[in-house]
Short mmCIF file of C-alpha atoms and ligand atoms in Angstrom, two decimals:
data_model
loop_
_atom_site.label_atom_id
_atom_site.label_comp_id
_atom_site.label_asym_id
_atom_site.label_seq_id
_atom_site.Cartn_x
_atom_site.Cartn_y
_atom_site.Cartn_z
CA UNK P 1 0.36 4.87 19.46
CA UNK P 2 1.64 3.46 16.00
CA UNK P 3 3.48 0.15 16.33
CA UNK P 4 7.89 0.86 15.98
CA UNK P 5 10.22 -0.88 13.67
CA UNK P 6 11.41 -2.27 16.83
CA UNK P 7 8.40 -4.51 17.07
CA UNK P 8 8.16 -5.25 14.10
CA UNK P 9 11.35 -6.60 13.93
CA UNK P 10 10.81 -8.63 17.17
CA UNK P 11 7.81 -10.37 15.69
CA UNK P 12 10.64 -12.40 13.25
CA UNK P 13 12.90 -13.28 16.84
CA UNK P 14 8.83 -14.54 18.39
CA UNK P 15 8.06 -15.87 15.52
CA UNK P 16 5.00 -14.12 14.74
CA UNK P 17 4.01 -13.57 11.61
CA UNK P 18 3.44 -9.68 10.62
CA UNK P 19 0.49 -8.42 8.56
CA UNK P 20 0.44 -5.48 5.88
CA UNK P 21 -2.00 -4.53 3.83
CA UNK P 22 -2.26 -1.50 1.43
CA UNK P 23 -4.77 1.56 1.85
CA UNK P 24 -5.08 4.81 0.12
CA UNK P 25 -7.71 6.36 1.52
CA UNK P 26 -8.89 7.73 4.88
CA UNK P 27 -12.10 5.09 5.30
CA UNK P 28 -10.22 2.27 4.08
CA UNK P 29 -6.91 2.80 6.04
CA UNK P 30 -9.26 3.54 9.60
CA UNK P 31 -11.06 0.15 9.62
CA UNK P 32 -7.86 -1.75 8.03
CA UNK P 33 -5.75 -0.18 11.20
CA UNK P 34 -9.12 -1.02 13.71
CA UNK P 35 -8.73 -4.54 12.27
CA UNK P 36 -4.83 -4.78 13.62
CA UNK P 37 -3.17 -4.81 10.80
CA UNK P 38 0.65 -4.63 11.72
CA UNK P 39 1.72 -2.13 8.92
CA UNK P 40 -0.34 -0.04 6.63
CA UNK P 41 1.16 0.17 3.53
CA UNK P 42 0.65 3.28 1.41
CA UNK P 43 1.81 1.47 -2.17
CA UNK P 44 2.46 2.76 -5.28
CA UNK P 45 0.05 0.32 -6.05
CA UNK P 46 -2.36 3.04 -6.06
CA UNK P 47 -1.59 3.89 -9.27
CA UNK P 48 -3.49 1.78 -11.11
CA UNK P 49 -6.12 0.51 -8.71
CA UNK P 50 -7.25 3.77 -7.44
CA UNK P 51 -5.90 6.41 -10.25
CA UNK P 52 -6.09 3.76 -13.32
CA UNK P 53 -2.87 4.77 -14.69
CA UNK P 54 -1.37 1.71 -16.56
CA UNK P 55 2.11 1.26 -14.88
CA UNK P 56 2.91 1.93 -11.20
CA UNK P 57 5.69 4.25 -12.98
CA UNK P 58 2.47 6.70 -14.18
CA UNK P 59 2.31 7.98 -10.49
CA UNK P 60 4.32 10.85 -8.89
CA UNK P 61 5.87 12.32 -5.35
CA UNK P 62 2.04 14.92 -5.84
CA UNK P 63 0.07 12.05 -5.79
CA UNK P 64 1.26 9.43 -3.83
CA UNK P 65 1.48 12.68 -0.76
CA UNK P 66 -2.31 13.06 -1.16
CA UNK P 67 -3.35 9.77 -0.22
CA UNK P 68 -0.61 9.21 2.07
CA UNK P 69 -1.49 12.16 4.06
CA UNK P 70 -5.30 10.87 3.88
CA UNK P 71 -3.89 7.42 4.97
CA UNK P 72 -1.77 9.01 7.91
CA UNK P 73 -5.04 10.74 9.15
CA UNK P 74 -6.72 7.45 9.74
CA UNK P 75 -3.72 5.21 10.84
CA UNK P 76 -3.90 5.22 15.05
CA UNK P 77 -2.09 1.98 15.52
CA UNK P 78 -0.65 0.83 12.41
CA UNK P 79 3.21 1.35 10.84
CA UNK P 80 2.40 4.09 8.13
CA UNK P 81 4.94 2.95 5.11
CA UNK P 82 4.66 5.20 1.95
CA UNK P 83 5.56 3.86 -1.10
CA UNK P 84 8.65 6.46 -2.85
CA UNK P 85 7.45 6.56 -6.78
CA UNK P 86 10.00 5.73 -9.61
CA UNK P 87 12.72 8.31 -10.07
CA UNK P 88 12.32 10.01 -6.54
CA UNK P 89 14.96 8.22 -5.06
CA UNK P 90 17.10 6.93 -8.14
CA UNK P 91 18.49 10.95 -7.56
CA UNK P 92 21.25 12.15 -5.28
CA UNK P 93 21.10 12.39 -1.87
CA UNK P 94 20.06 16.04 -1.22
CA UNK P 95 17.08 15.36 -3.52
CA UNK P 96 16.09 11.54 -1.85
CA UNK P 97 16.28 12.95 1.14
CA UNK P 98 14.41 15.95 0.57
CA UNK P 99 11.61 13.26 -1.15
CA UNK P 100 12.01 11.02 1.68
CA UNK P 101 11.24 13.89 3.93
CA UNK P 102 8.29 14.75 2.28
CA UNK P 103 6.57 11.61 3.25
CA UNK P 104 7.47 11.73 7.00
CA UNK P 105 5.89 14.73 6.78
CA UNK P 106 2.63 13.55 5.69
CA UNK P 107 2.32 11.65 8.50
CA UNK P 108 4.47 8.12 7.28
CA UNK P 109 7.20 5.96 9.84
CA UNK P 110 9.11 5.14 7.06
CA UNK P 111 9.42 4.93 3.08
CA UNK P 112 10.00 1.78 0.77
CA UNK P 113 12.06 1.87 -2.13
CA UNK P 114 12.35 -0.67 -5.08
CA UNK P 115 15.67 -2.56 -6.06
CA UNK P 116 19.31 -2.39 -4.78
CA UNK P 117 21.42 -1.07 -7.81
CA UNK P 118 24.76 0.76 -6.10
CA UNK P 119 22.85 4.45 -6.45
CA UNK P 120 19.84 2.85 -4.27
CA UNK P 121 22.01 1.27 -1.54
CA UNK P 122 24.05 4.92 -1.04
CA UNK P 123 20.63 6.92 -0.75
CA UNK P 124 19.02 4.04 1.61
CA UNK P 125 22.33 4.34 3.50
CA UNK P 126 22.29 7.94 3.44
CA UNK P 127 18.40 8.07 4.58
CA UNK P 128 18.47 5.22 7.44
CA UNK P 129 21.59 7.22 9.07
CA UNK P 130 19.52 10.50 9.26
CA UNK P 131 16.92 8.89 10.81
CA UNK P 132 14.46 7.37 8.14
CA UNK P 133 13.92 4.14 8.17
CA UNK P 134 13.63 2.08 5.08
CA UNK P 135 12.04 -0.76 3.63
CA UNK P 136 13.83 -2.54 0.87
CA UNK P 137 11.58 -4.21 -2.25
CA UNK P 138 12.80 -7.83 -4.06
CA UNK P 139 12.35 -9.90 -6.83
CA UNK P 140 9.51 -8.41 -8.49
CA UNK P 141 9.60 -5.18 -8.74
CA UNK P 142 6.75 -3.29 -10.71
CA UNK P 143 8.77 0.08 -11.56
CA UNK P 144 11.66 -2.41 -13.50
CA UNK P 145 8.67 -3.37 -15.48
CA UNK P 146 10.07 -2.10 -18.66
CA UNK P 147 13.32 -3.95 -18.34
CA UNK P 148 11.88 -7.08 -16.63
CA UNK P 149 9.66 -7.74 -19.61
CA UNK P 150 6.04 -8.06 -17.65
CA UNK P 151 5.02 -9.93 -14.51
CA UNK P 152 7.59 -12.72 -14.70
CA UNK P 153 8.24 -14.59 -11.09
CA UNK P 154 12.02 -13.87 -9.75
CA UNK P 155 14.53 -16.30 -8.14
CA UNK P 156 13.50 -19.29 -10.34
CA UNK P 157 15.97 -21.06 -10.25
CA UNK P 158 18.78 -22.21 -7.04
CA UNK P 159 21.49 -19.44 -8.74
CA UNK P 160 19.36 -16.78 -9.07
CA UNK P 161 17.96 -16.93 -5.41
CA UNK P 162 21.34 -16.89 -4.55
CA UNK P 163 21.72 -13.90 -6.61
CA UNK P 164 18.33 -11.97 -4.49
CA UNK P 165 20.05 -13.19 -1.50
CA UNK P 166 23.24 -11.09 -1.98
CA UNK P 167 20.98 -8.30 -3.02
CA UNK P 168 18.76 -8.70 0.31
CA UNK P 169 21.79 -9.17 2.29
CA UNK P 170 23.23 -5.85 0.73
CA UNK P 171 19.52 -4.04 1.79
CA UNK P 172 20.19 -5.87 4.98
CA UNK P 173 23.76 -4.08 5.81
CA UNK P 174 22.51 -0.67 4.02
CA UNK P 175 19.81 -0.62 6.99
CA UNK P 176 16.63 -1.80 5.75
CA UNK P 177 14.42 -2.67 8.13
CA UNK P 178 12.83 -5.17 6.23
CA UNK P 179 12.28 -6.24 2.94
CA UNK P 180 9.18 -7.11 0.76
CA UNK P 181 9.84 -10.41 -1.67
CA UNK P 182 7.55 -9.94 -4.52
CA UNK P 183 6.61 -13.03 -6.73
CA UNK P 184 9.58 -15.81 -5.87
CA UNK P 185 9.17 -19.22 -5.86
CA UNK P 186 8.18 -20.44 -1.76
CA UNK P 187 11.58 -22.23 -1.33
CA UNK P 188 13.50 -19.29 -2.90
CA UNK P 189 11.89 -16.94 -0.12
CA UNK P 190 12.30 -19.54 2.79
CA UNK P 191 15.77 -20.06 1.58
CA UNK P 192 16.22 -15.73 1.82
CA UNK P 193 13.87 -15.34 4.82
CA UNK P 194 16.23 -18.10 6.73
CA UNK P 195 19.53 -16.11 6.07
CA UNK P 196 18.15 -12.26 7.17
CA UNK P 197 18.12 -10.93 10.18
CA UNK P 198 15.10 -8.36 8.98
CA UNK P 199 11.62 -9.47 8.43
CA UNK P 200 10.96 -10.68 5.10
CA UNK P 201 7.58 -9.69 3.67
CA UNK P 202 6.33 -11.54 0.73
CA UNK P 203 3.47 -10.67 -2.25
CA UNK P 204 3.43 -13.92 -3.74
CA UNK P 205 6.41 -15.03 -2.02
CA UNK P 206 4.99 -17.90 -0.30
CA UNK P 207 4.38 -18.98 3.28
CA UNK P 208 7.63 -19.17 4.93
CA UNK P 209 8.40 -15.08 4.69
CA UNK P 210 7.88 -13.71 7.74
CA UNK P 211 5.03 -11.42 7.23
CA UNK P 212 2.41 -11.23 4.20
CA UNK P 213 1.55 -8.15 2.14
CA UNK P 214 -1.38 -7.82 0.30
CA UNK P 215 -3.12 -4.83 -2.18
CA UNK P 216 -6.32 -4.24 -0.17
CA UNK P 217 -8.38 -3.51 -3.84
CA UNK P 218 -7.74 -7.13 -4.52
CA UNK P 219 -8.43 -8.71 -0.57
CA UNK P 220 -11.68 -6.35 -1.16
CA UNK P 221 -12.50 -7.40 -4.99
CA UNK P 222 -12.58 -4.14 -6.01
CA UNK P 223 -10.14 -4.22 -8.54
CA UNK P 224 -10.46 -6.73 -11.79
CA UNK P 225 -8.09 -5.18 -14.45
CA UNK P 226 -6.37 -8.52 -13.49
CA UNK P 227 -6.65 -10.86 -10.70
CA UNK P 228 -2.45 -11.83 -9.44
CA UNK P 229 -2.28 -15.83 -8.70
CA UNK P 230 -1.03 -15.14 -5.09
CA UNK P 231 -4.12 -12.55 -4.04
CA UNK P 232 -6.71 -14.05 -1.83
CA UNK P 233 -9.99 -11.94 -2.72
CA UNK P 234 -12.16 -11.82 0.96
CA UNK P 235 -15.44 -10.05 -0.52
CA UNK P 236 -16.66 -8.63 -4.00
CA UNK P 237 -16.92 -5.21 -3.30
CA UNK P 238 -16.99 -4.69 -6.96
CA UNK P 239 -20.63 -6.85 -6.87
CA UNK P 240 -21.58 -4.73 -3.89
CA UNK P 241 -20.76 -1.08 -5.35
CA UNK P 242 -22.61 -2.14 -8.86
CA UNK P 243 -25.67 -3.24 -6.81
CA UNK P 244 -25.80 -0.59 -4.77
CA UNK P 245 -25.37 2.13 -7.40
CA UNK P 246 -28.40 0.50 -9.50
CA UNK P 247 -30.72 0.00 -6.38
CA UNK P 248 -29.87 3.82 -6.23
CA UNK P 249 -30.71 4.80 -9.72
CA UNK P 250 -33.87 2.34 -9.60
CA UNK P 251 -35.01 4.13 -6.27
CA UNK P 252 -34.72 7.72 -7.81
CA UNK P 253 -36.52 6.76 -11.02
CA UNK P 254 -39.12 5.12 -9.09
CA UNK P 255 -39.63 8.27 -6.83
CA UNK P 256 -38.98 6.26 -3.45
CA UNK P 257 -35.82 7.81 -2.70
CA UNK P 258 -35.46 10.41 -0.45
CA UNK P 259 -38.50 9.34 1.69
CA UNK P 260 -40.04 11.92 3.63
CA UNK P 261 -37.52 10.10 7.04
CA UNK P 262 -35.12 11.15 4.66
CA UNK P 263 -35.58 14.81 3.85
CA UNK P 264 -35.94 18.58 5.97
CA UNK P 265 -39.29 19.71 6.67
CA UNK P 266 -41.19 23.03 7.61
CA UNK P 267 -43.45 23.29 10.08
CA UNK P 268 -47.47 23.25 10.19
CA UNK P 269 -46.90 26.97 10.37
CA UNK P 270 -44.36 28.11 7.50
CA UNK P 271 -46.12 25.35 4.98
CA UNK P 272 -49.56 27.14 5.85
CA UNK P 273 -47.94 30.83 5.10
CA UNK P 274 -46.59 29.36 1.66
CA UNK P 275 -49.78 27.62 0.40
CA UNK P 276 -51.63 30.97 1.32
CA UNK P 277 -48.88 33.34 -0.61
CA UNK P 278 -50.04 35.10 -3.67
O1 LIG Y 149 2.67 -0.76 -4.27
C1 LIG Y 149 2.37 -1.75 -3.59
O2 LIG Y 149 1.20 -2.01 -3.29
C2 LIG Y 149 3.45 -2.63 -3.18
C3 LIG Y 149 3.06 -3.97 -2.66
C4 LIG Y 149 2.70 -4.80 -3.80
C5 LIG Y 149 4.11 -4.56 -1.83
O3 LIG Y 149 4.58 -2.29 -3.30
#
Protein backbone atom coordinates (compact mmCIF):
# COMPACT_ATOMS: atom_id res chain seq x y z
CA UNK A 1 0.00 0.00 0.00
CA UNK A 2 1.24 3.61 -1.02
CA UNK A 3 2.23 5.74 1.96
CA UNK A 4 -1.02 8.72 2.80
CA UNK A 5 -0.58 12.39 3.14
CA UNK A 6 -1.40 11.59 6.61
CA UNK A 7 2.02 10.14 7.16
CA UNK A 8 3.64 12.17 5.52
CA UNK A 9 2.56 14.90 7.38
CA UNK A 10 3.28 13.09 10.71
CA UNK A 11 6.89 12.61 9.77
CA UNK A 12 7.24 16.80 10.38
CA UNK A 13 5.24 16.27 14.18
CA UNK A 14 8.26 12.92 14.64
CA UNK A 15 10.58 14.72 13.27
CA UNK A 16 11.61 12.58 10.55
CA UNK A 17 12.87 13.77 7.71
CA UNK A 18 10.86 12.74 4.34
CA UNK A 19 12.57 11.67 1.10
CA UNK A 20 11.42 12.41 -2.63
CA UNK A 21 13.00 11.78 -5.49
CA UNK A 22 11.83 12.17 -9.17
CA UNK A 23 11.22 9.17 -11.71
CA UNK A 24 9.73 9.01 -15.09
CA UNK A 25 9.91 5.79 -16.04
CA UNK A 26 8.66 2.34 -15.02
CA UNK A 27 12.43 0.77 -14.16
CA UNK A 28 13.55 3.78 -12.53
CA UNK A 29 10.42 4.57 -10.38
CA UNK A 30 10.29 0.38 -9.23
CA UNK A 31 13.80 0.29 -7.67
CA UNK A 32 13.54 4.13 -6.43
CA UNK A 33 10.07 2.96 -4.54
CA UNK A 34 12.04 -0.69 -3.44
CA UNK A 35 14.69 1.69 -2.04
CA UNK A 36 11.89 3.53 0.38
CA UNK A 37 11.73 6.52 -0.95
CA UNK A 38 8.83 8.44 0.90
CA UNK A 39 7.31 10.17 -2.26
CA UNK A 40 7.93 9.57 -5.88
CA UNK A 41 7.80 12.55 -7.61
CA UNK A 42 6.66 12.56 -11.24
CA UNK A 43 8.29 16.29 -12.12
CA UNK A 44 7.97 18.34 -14.86
CA UNK A 45 11.46 18.03 -14.65
CA UNK A 46 11.15 15.49 -17.25
CA UNK A 47 11.09 17.84 -19.72
CA UNK A 48 14.36 18.46 -20.29
CA UNK A 49 16.19 15.53 -18.74
CA UNK A 50 14.26 12.85 -20.35
CA UNK A 51 12.45 14.71 -23.50
CA UNK A 52 15.38 17.48 -23.97
CA UNK A 53 13.04 20.23 -24.44
CA UNK A 54 14.77 23.49 -23.23
CA UNK A 55 12.29 24.89 -20.59
CA UNK A 56 10.13 22.80 -18.22
CA UNK A 57 7.30 25.08 -19.97
CA UNK A 58 8.07 22.87 -23.47
CA UNK A 59 6.12 19.92 -21.82
CA UNK A 60 2.31 19.27 -21.87
CA UNK A 61 -0.83 17.51 -19.85
CA UNK A 62 0.01 14.37 -23.18
CA UNK A 63 3.26 13.96 -21.99
CA UNK A 64 3.67 14.35 -18.56
CA UNK A 65 0.31 11.40 -18.47
CA UNK A 66 2.63 8.97 -20.30
CA UNK A 67 5.28 8.75 -17.90
CA UNK A 68 3.16 9.29 -15.03
CA UNK A 69 1.06 6.41 -15.86
CA UNK A 70 4.47 4.37 -16.47
CA UNK A 71 5.61 5.77 -13.03
CA UNK A 72 2.19 4.74 -11.30
CA UNK A 73 2.73 1.14 -12.69
CA UNK A 74 5.89 0.71 -10.76
CA UNK A 75 5.15 2.77 -7.54
CA UNK A 76 3.92 -0.11 -4.72
CA UNK A 77 4.83 1.88 -1.69
CA UNK A 78 5.69 5.28 -2.58
CA UNK A 79 3.32 8.75 -2.65
CA UNK A 80 2.81 9.07 -6.55
CA UNK A 81 2.91 13.15 -7.01
CA UNK A 82 2.55 14.28 -10.71
CA UNK A 83 3.86 17.33 -11.63
CA UNK A 84 0.62 19.71 -13.42
CA UNK A 85 2.58 21.44 -16.59
CA UNK A 86 2.40 25.30 -17.12
CA UNK A 87 -1.00 26.58 -18.14
CA UNK A 88 -3.04 23.43 -16.95
CA UNK A 89 -3.99 24.84 -13.88
CA UNK A 90 -3.51 28.74 -14.42
CA UNK A 91 -7.37 27.96 -16.11
CA UNK A 92 -10.71 27.93 -14.37
CA UNK A 93 -11.87 25.52 -12.23
CA UNK A 94 -13.92 23.17 -14.49
CA UNK A 95 -10.79 22.89 -16.66
CA UNK A 96 -8.03 22.39 -13.42
CA UNK A 97 -10.09 20.10 -12.20
CA UNK A 98 -10.76 18.20 -15.17
CA UNK A 99 -6.54 18.33 -15.59
CA UNK A 100 -6.15 17.49 -12.07
CA UNK A 101 -8.35 14.53 -12.64
CA UNK A 102 -6.51 13.33 -15.35
CA UNK A 103 -3.54 12.58 -13.26
CA UNK A 104 -5.39 10.69 -10.46
CA UNK A 105 -6.37 8.77 -13.09
CA UNK A 106 -3.10 7.66 -14.21
CA UNK A 107 -2.47 6.25 -11.17
CA UNK A 108 -1.04 9.68 -9.00
CA UNK A 109 -2.14 10.57 -4.91
CA UNK A 110 -1.92 13.96 -5.63
CA UNK A 111 -0.72 16.85 -8.11
CA UNK A 112 1.83 19.81 -7.47
CA UNK A 113 1.35 23.08 -8.80
CA UNK A 114 3.86 26.06 -9.10
CA UNK A 115 3.33 29.58 -7.41
CA UNK A 116 0.44 31.15 -5.37
CA UNK A 117 -0.88 34.13 -7.56
CA UNK A 118 -4.86 34.65 -6.41
CA UNK A 119 -6.05 32.35 -9.67
CA UNK A 120 -3.69 29.43 -8.20
CA UNK A 121 -4.88 29.64 -4.57
CA UNK A 122 -8.88 29.47 -5.86
CA UNK A 123 -8.14 26.30 -8.13
CA UNK A 124 -5.85 24.62 -5.21
CA UNK A 125 -8.81 25.52 -2.97
CA UNK A 126 -11.25 24.33 -5.33
CA UNK A 127 -9.19 20.91 -5.99
CA UNK A 128 -8.17 20.03 -2.17
CA UNK A 129 -12.10 20.40 -1.26
CA UNK A 130 -13.07 17.79 -3.95
CA UNK A 131 -10.77 15.54 -2.76
CA UNK A 132 -7.28 16.13 -4.46
CA UNK A 133 -4.70 16.83 -2.57
CA UNK A 134 -2.11 19.34 -3.46
CA UNK A 135 1.35 20.17 -3.18
CA UNK A 136 2.30 23.78 -3.31
CA UNK A 137 5.91 24.86 -5.16
CA UNK A 138 8.19 28.08 -3.65
CA UNK A 139 10.80 30.29 -4.38
CA UNK A 140 12.13 28.95 -7.45
CA UNK A 141 9.92 28.10 -9.66
CA UNK A 142 11.10 26.83 -13.21
CA UNK A 143 7.73 27.63 -15.25
CA UNK A 144 8.19 31.68 -13.98
CA UNK A 145 11.43 31.28 -15.76
CA UNK A 146 10.65 33.89 -18.27
CA UNK A 147 9.72 36.50 -15.74
CA UNK A 148 12.27 35.45 -13.06
CA UNK A 149 15.12 36.12 -15.44
CA UNK A 150 17.07 32.49 -15.16
CA UNK A 151 18.02 30.37 -12.15
CA UNK A 152 18.34 33.16 -9.61
CA UNK A 153 18.06 31.86 -5.72
CA UNK A 154 14.68 33.30 -3.95
CA UNK A 155 14.23 34.76 -0.42
CA UNK A 156 17.65 36.50 -0.36
CA UNK A 157 17.26 38.71 1.69
CA UNK A 158 15.20 38.88 5.59
CA UNK A 159 12.07 40.91 3.60
CA UNK A 160 11.72 38.80 0.93
CA UNK A 161 11.56 35.50 3.04
CA UNK A 162 9.07 37.21 4.78
CA UNK A 163 7.41 37.83 1.59
CA UNK A 164 7.61 33.49 0.62
CA UNK A 165 6.38 33.10 4.05
CA UNK A 166 3.01 34.88 3.48
CA UNK A 167 2.88 33.10 0.20
CA UNK A 168 3.53 29.55 1.97
CA UNK A 169 1.26 30.46 4.67
CA UNK A 170 -1.47 31.35 1.97
CA UNK A 171 -0.65 27.54 0.26
CA UNK A 172 -0.84 26.51 3.85
CA UNK A 173 -4.66 27.79 4.51
CA UNK A 174 -5.63 26.98 0.66
CA UNK A 175 -4.86 23.18 1.72
CA UNK A 176 -1.59 22.23 0.53
CA UNK A 177 -0.31 19.47 1.95
CA UNK A 178 3.06 20.47 1.70
CA UNK A 179 5.20 22.61 -0.06
CA UNK A 180 8.51 22.23 -2.06
CA UNK A 181 11.13 25.37 -1.39
CA UNK A 182 13.20 25.53 -4.43
CA UNK A 183 16.65 27.38 -4.30
CA UNK A 184 16.37 29.75 -0.89
CA UNK A 185 18.99 30.61 1.16
CA UNK A 186 19.17 27.66 4.40
CA UNK A 187 18.07 30.28 7.02
CA UNK A 188 15.29 31.62 4.73
CA UNK A 189 13.82 27.92 4.57
CA UNK A 190 14.43 27.16 8.37
CA UNK A 191 12.92 30.48 9.08
CA UNK A 192 9.56 29.18 6.63
CA UNK A 193 9.86 25.50 7.61
CA UNK A 194 9.63 26.76 11.51
CA UNK A 195 6.32 28.77 10.93
CA UNK A 196 4.20 25.82 8.73
CA UNK A 197 2.35 23.39 9.94
CA UNK A 198 2.92 21.27 6.42
CA UNK A 199 6.12 19.64 5.54
CA UNK A 200 8.44 21.79 3.81
CA UNK A 201 10.40 20.11 1.03
CA UNK A 202 13.43 21.80 -0.24
CA UNK A 203 15.63 21.52 -3.83
CA UNK A 204 18.38 23.56 -2.78
CA UNK A 205 16.66 24.82 0.14
CA UNK A 206 19.02 23.69 2.67
CA UNK A 207 19.02 21.29 5.60
CA UNK A 208 16.52 22.48 7.98
CA UNK A 209 13.27 21.79 5.46
CA UNK A 210 11.69 18.98 6.49
CA UNK A 211 12.12 16.62 3.68
CA UNK A 212 14.65 16.77 0.58
CA UNK A 213 13.73 16.50 -3.10
CA UNK A 214 16.00 15.62 -5.59
CA UNK A 215 15.85 15.07 -9.80
CA UNK A 216 16.87 11.39 -9.92
CA UNK A 217 18.87 12.14 -13.61
CA UNK A 218 21.18 14.24 -11.53
CA UNK A 219 21.46 11.70 -8.06
CA UNK A 220 22.13 9.11 -11.10
CA UNK A 221 24.61 11.41 -13.34
CA UNK A 222 22.73 10.94 -16.15
CA UNK A 223 22.00 14.27 -16.99
CA UNK A 224 24.98 17.02 -17.72
CA UNK A 225 23.22 19.85 -19.70
CA UNK A 226 24.11 21.50 -16.31
CA UNK A 227 25.02 20.27 -13.01
CA UNK A 228 22.56 22.62 -10.06
CA UNK A 229 24.98 23.58 -6.93
CA UNK A 230 22.54 21.82 -4.47
CA UNK A 231 22.42 18.18 -6.48
CA UNK A 232 24.44 15.47 -4.90
CA UNK A 233 25.39 13.13 -8.00
CA UNK A 234 25.54 9.21 -6.31
CA UNK A 235 26.92 7.37 -9.60
CA UNK A 236 27.84 8.36 -13.31
CA UNK A 237 25.42 6.58 -15.11
CA UNK A 238 26.27 8.75 -17.97
CA UNK A 239 30.10 6.95 -17.80
CA UNK A 240 28.30 3.64 -17.44
CA UNK A 241 25.71 3.94 -20.50
CA UNK A 242 28.76 5.34 -22.86
CA UNK A 243 30.86 2.29 -21.81
CA UNK A 244 28.46 -0.02 -22.16
CA UNK A 245 27.14 1.09 -25.56
CA UNK A 246 30.90 0.95 -27.00
CA UNK A 247 31.75 -2.49 -25.35
CA UNK A 248 28.51 -3.29 -27.39
CA UNK A 249 29.49 -1.90 -30.71
CA UNK A 250 33.20 -3.30 -30.14
CA UNK A 251 31.65 -6.85 -29.40
CA UNK A 252 29.46 -6.84 -32.66
CA UNK A 253 32.32 -5.64 -34.87
CA UNK A 254 34.52 -8.11 -33.39
CA UNK A 255 31.96 -11.00 -34.05
CA UNK A 256 31.85 -12.10 -30.22
CA UNK A 257 28.48 -10.97 -29.60
CA UNK A 258 25.74 -13.07 -29.60
CA UNK A 259 27.77 -16.17 -28.50
CA UNK A 260 26.38 -19.35 -29.36
CA UNK A 261 24.91 -19.26 -24.98
CA UNK A 262 23.38 -16.43 -26.46
CA UNK A 263 21.41 -17.43 -29.52
CA UNK A 264 18.36 -20.33 -30.61
CA UNK A 265 19.53 -23.43 -32.01
CA UNK A 266 18.17 -26.44 -34.16
CA UNK A 267 18.67 -29.68 -33.42
CA UNK A 268 21.27 -32.46 -34.71
CA UNK A 269 18.27 -33.44 -36.77
CA UNK A 270 16.75 -30.22 -38.58
CA UNK A 271 20.60 -28.84 -39.15
CA UNK A 272 21.32 -32.34 -40.90
CA UNK A 273 17.95 -31.98 -43.21
CA UNK A 274 19.19 -28.32 -44.16
CA UNK A 275 22.87 -29.07 -45.02
CA UNK A 276 21.46 -32.04 -47.17
CA UNK A 277 18.65 -29.71 -49.06
CA UNK A 278 19.17 -29.08 -52.68
O1 LIG B 1 9.95 19.00 -11.84
C1 LIG B 1 10.61 18.68 -10.84
O2 LIG B 1 11.45 17.77 -10.88
C2 LIG B 1 10.38 19.43 -9.62
C3 LIG B 1 11.39 19.28 -8.54
C4 LIG B 1 12.57 20.06 -8.92
C5 LIG B 1 10.86 19.64 -7.23
O3 LIG B 1 9.45 20.17 -9.53
Amino acid sequence: MRNSIQKIQNYKKEGKKITVLTAYDYSTAKYIDQAGVDIVLVGDSLAQVALGYDNTTDIGMDEMLVFTRAVSRAVEKALLVADMPFMSFQLDKIQTMKNACEFIKAGANAIKMEGCSDFVIDNIKHLVQNGVPVMGHLGFTPMSINSIGGHKIQGKDADRTIDLLKNALRLQNAGCFAIVLEMLPLQSSQFISQRLRIPTIGIGGGKFCDGQVLVSDDVLGKFDRYKPKFARQYSSLKDIIFNVAKAFCSDVEAGTFPSVKESFTLNNEEIEKLENYR
